[in-house]
XYZ file of C-alpha atoms in Angstrom:
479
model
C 168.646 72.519 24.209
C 169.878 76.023 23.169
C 173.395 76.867 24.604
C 174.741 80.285 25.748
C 177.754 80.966 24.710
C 179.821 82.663 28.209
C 181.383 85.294 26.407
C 181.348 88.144 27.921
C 180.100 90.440 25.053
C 177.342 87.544 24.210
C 176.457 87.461 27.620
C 176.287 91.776 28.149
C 174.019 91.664 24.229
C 171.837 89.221 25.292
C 170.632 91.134 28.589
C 170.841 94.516 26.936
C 168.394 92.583 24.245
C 166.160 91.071 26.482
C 162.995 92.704 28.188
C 164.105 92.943 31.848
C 160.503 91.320 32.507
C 162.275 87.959 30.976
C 165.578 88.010 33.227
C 164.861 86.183 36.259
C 169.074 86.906 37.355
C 169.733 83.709 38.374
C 171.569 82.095 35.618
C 175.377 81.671 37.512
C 176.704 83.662 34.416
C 174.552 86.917 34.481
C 172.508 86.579 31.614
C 169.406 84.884 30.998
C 168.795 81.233 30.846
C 167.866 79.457 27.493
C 164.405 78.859 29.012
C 164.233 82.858 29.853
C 164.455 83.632 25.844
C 160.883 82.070 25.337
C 158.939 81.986 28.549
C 158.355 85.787 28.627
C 154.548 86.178 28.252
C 154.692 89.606 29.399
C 157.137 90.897 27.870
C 155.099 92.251 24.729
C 152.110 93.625 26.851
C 151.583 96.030 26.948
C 152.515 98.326 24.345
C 153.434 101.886 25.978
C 155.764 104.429 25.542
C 159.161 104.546 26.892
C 162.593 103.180 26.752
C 163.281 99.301 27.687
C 165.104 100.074 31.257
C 168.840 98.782 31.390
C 171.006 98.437 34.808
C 173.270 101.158 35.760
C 176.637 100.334 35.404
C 179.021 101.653 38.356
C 181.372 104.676 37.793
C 185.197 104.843 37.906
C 184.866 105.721 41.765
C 182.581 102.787 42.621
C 184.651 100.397 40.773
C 187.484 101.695 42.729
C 185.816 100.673 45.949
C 184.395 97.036 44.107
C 187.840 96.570 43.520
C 189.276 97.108 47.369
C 187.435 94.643 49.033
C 189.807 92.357 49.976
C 189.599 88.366 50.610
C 192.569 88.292 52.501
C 191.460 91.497 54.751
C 187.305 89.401 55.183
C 189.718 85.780 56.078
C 191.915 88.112 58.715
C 188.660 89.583 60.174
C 186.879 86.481 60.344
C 189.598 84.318 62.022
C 190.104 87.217 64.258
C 186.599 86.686 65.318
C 186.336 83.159 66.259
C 189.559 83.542 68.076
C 187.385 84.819 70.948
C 186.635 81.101 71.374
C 182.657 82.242 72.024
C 180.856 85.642 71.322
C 177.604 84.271 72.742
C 175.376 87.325 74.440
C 176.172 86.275 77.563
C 179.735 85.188 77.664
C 182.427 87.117 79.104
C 182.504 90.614 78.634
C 185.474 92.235 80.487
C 188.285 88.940 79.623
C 190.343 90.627 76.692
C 191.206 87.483 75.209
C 187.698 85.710 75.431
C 183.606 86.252 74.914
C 181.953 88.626 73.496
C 183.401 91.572 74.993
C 186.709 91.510 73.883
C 185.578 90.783 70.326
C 183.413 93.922 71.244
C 186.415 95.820 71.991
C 188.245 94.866 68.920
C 185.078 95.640 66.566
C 185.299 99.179 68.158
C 188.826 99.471 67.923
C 189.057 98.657 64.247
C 186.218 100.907 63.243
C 187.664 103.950 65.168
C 191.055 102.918 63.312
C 189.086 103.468 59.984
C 187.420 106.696 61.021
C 190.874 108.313 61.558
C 191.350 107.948 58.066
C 187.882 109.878 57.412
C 189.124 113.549 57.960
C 186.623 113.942 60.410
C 183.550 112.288 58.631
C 183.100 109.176 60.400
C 182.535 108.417 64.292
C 182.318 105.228 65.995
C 179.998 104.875 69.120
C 179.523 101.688 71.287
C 175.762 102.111 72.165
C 173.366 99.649 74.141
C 171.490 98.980 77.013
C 170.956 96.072 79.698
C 168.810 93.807 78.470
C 166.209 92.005 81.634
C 165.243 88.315 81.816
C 163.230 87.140 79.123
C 162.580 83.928 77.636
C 165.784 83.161 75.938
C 167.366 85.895 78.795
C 168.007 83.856 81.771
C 170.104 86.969 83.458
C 170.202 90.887 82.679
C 172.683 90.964 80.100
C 174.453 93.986 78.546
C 173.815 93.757 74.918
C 176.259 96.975 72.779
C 175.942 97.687 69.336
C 179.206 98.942 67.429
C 178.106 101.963 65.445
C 180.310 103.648 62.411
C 178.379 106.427 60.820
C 179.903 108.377 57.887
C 178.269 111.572 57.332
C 176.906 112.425 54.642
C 178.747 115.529 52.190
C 175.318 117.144 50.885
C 172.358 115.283 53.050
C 173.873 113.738 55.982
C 170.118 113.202 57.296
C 169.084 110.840 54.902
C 170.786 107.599 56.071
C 171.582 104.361 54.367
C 173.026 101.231 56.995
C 174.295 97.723 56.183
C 175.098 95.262 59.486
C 176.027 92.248 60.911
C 175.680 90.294 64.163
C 178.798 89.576 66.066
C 177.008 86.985 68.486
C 177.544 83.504 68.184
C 176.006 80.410 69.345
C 176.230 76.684 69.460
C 173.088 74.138 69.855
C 171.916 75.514 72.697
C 171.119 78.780 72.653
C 172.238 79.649 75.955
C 175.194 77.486 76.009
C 178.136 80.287 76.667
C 180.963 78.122 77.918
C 181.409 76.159 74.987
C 183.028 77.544 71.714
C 181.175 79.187 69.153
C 183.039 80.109 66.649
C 180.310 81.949 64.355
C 182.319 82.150 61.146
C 179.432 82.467 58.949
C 176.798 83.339 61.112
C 177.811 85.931 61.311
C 181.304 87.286 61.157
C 181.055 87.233 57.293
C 178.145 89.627 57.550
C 180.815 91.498 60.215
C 183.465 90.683 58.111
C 181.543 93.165 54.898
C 180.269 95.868 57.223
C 183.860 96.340 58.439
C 185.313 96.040 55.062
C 182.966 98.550 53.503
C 183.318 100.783 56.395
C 187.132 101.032 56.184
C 187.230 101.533 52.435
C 184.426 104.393 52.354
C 185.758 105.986 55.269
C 188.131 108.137 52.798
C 185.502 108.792 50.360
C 182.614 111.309 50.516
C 178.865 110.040 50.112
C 176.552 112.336 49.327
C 174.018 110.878 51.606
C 175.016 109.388 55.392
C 176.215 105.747 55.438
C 176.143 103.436 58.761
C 178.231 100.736 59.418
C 177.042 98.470 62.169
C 178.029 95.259 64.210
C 175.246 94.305 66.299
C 174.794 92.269 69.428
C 171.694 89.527 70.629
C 170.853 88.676 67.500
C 170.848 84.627 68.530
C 168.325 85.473 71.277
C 165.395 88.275 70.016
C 167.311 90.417 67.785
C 167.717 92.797 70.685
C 170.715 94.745 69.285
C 168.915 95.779 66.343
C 166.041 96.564 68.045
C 167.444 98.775 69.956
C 169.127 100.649 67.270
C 166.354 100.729 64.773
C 163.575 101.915 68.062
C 166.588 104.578 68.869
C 166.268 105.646 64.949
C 162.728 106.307 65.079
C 162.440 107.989 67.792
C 164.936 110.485 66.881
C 162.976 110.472 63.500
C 165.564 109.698 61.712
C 165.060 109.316 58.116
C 166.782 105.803 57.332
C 165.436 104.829 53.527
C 166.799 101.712 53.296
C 168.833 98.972 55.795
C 170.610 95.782 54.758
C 171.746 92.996 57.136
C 174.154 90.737 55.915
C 173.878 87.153 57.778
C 174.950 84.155 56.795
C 176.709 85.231 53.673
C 180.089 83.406 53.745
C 179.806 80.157 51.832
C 178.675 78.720 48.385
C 178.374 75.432 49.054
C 175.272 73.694 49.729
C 174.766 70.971 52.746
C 174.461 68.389 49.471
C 177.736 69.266 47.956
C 175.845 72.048 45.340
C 177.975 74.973 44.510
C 176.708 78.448 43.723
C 179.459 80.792 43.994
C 177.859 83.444 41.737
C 174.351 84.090 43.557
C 173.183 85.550 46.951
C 169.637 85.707 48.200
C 168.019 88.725 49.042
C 164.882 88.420 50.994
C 162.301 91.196 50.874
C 158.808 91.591 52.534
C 155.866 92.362 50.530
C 153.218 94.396 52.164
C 154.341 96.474 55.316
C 153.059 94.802 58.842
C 153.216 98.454 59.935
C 150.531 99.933 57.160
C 147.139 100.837 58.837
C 144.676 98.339 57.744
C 142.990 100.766 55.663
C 146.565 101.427 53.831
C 146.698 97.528 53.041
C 143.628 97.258 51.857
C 144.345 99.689 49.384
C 147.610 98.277 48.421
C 145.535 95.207 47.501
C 142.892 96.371 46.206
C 145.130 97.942 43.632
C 147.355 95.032 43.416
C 150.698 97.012 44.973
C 151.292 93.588 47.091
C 154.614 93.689 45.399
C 155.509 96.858 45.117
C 156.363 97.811 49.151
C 159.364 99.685 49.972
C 161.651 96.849 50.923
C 160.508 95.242 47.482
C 161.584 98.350 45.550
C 164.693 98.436 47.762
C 165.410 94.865 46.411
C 164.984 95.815 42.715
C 166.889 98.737 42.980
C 169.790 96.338 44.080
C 169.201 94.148 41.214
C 169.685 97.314 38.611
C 173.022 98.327 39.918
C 174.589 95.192 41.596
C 174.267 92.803 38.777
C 177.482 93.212 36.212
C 180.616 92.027 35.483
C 182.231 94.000 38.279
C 180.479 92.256 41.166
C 180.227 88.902 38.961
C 176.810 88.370 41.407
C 173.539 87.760 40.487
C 170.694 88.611 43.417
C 167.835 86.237 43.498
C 165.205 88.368 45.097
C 163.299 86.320 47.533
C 159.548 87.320 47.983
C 159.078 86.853 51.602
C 160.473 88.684 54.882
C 163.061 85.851 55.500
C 163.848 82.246 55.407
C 161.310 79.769 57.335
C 162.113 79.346 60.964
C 164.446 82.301 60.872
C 164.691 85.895 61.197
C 167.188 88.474 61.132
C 168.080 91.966 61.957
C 166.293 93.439 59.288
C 163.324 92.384 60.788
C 163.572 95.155 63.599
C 163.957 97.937 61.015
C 160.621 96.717 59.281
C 159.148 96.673 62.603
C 160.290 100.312 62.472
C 158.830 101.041 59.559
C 162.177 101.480 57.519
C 162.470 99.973 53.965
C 165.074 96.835 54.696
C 166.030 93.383 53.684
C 168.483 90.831 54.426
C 170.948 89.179 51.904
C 172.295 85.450 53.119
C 174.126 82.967 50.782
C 171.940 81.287 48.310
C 172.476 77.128 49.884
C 172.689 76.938 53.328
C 174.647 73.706 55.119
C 172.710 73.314 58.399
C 175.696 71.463 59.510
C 177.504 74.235 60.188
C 174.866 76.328 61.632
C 173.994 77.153 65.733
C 175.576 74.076 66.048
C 177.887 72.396 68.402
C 181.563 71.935 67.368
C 181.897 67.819 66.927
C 182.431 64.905 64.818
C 179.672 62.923 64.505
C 179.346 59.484 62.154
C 181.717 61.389 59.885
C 180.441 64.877 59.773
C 181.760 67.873 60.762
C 179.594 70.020 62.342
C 180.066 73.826 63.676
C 180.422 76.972 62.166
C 184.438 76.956 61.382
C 186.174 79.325 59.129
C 187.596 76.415 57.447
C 184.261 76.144 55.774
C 184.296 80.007 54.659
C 184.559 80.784 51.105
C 186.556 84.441 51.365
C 186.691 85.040 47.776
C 182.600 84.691 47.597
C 182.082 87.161 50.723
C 184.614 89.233 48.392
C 181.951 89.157 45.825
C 179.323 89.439 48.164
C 180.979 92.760 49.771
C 180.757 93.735 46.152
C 177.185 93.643 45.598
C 176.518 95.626 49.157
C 179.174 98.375 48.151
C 177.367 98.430 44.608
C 174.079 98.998 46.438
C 174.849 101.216 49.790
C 177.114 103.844 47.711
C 174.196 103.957 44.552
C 172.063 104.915 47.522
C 174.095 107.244 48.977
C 175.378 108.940 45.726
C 171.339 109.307 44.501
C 169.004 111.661 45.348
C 166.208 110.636 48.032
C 163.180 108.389 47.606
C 160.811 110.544 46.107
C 157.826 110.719 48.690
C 154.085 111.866 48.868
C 153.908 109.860 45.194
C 150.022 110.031 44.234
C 148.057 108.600 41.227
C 144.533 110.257 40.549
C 141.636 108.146 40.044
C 139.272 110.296 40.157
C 137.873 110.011 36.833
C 138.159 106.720 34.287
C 140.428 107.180 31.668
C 142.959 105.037 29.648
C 145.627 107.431 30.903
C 147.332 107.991 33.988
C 148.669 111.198 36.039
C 150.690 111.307 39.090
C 151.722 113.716 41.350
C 154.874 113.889 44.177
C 156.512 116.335 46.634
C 158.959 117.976 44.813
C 162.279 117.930 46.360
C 165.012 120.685 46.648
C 168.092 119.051 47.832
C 170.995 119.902 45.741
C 172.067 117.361 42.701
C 169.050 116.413 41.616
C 168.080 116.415 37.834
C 164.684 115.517 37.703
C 162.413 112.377 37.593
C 161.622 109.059 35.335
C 158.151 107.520 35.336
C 158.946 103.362 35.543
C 156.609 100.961 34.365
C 156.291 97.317 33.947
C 153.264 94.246 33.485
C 151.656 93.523 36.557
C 152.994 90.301 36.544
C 156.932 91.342 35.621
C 159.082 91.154 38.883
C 161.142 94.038 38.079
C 160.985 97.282 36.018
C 160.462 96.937 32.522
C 160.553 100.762 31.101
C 161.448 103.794 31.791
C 160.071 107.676 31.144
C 162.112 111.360 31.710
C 159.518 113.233 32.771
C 162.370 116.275 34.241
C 161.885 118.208 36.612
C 158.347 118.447 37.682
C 156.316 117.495 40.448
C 153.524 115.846 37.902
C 152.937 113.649 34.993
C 149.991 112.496 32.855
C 151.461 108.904 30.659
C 149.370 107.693 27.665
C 148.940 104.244 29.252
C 146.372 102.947 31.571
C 147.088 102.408 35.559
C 144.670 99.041 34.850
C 147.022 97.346 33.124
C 150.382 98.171 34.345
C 152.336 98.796 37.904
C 154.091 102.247 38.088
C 156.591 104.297 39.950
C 158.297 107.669 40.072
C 162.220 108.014 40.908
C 164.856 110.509 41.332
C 167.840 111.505 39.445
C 170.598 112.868 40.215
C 172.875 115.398 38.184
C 175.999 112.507 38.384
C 173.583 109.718 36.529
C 172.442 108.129 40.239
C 168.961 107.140 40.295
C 166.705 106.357 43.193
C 164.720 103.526 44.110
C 161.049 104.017 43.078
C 158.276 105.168 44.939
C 155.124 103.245 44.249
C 151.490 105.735 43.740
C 148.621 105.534 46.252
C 145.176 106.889 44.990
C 145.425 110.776 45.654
């Protein structure tokens, strides 16, 4: 068996040298694995023009922010959050001491703390509505949302959000007497919105940045819902969402450790595409290529490094079986989103009741929290929501003609004005590579014809800005 040496300037060669089609990023030391450096069968074809595409390292200012995140400040959060004793949906909501509302109260209270520090750039709202009886409803039930949004410098109306779900629950679902501490799931998701919030509220993002805690997520995802329906119909242009749940420990129910990888689930095809939209998209085998899929590998070029010390293993589906999460309401919107969640979940500790039984320890207690991985994991969001924010927009109307046949390929897009942008880059990779392989400046055009045939290969266009940011690709529709 070939052995890597961990060395950091081993490790950084190897993954410069490497096709990206060959790095699956889930070796625990961020390079590839010995079996990655000859199972690459598509990494030689095809030939085509280009540059091999490497990650984009973060700037001084981003590493400033990596480097704020603070275990101690996630722990203090956390703990603060199961001293509520429950934060079920329908616990107490006017006790300041216990139940959902007064961890409501202290969410808000926090977040309007940070926004003072903002210079006027960031407002906190506590939005919701009164939820009716429904199946896991049994009484109308008050379900807010805790909403931090830091506006954008240049284009505060393209908006990036990352969240978290500040219910708890036990076994039962309705159970809101007992405690529920909800340490992992979720005030470690919490936990990172909050942290990210407080940190970026003194910086300036080019684009708009929303911090959220969200309610009655244990019973229909109705806080997220609400928020994402309340997006859309104000037409508000949200271009990618992350919900962090479940992200607080790296220890598997079997004793496994991973404390360098988080999950990232992301859907393939739309369930909001007309029919005649997804028959296209398979008929030219873009199954892969949706937005929340190109959301995912733009995470994977700018989160995985030595300064988050995280690798992302992108997940091919919507979510976990059995489960869902608050990302799921922003698809359902028809916004680009996906969910990260820590890569071996102990069930044990999961919408469980707190107890002892033949030895085990079940419930979902801090104690079982691993603060310096959420650290890492805060990492990995920051790298991802400020790349978005600092980039120029999505490019959008992205067309491919194939009208005629021809070994070559020409694409078209609606050129964009907003201020910072340099121009575009044609990406390519094998149909069968997960993630981008090669990379074309085309500058600043609104069109491209590429020696290299759309048969063969999967393609996108993406923006880039005049500070080095780059967006996540759009993927071509016949036009």
């Amino acid at each position: 068996m070939l052995i890597i040496l961990a060395t950091t300037t081993l490790l950084l060669a190897l993954t410069t040298a490497l096709p990206p089609t060959c790095l699956h990023h889930r070796s625990t030391q961020f390079a590839p694995s010995p079996a990655d450096l000859f199972t690459c069968p598509s990494a030689s074809w095809p030939p085509g023009p280009g540059n091999l595409l490497t990650p984009q390292l973060p700037d001084a200012e981003l590493q400033q922010i990596m480097s704020e995140i603070s275990p101690v400040r996630i722990q203090a959060i956390i703990e603060k959050l199961v001293s509520f004793g429950t934060r079920n949906t329908f616990s107490n909501q006017t006790d300041p001491n216990r139940g959902i509302g007064a961890a409501r109260d202290w969410i808000a209270g926090q977040m309007r703390g940070f926004a003072e520090t903002s210079g006027g750039r960031m407002s906190v709202s506590v939005e919701g509505y009164v939820q009716g009886v429904e199946a896991r409803v049994p009484f109308p039930v008050r379900i807010s949302n805790i909403v931090a949004t830091l506006r954008g410098e240049s284009d505060q109306g393209r908006v990036y959000v990352i969240s978290g779900h500040y219910d708890s629950r036990v076994t039962d679902v309705n159970n809101y007497m007992s405690d529920a501490p909800g340490a992992d799931d979720d005030g470690s998701g919490v936990a990172v919105s909050m942290e990210l919030a407080r940190i970026m509220a003194t910086r300036r993002p080019a684009a708009t940045i929303v911090f959220m805690a969200v309610a009655g997520e244990e019973q229909n995802l109705y806080g997220s819902n609400f928020q994402a329906q309340k997006y859309k119909n104000a037409s508000v242009n949200v271009e990618g969402m992350f919900t962090n749940d479940i992200i607080g420990a790296s220890t598997g129910d079997d004793g496994t450790k991973d404390p360098n990888t988080i999950r990232l689930f992301a859907q393939g095809a739309p369930t909001t595409e007309s029919r005649a939209m997804t028959s296209t998209r398979a008929s030219i085998g873009g199954d892969s290529d949706s937005p929340a899929r190109e959301l995912a590998r733009f995470v994977v070029g700018v989160a995985i490094n030595q300064y988050t010390a995280m690798d992302v293993a992108v997940i091919y589906r919507a979510d976990r079986y059995l489960r869902g999460g608050d990302h799921l309401s922003f698809l359902k919107a028809g916004y680009p989103a996906a969910r990260f969640t820590e890569p071996i979940e102990n069930f044990a500790h999961q919408h469980q009741d707190v107890r002892v039984e033949n030895g085990t320890q079940y419930g979902d207690l801090a104690a079982f929290c691993d603060y310096d991985y959420i650290q890492r994991a805060g990492k990995v969001n920051a790298a991802a929501m400020w790349s978005l924010a600092q980039a120029p927009g999505t490019p959008r109307n992205v067309t491919i003609d194939v009208s005629v046949l021809t070994n070559k390929s020409s694409f078209k897009w609606l050129s964009s004005n907003e201020s910072g942008l340099a121009g575009y880059e044609l990406v390519w990779r094998p149909t069968d590579a997960p993630f981008w392989t090669h990379v074309i400046a085309v500058g600043n055009v609104d069109a491209y014809t590429v020696n290299l045939s759309k048969d063969n290969v999967n393609f996108g266009i993406r923006a880039v800005g005049t500070n080095g940011y780059r967006s996540p690709a759009a993927f071509p529709f016949p036009g």
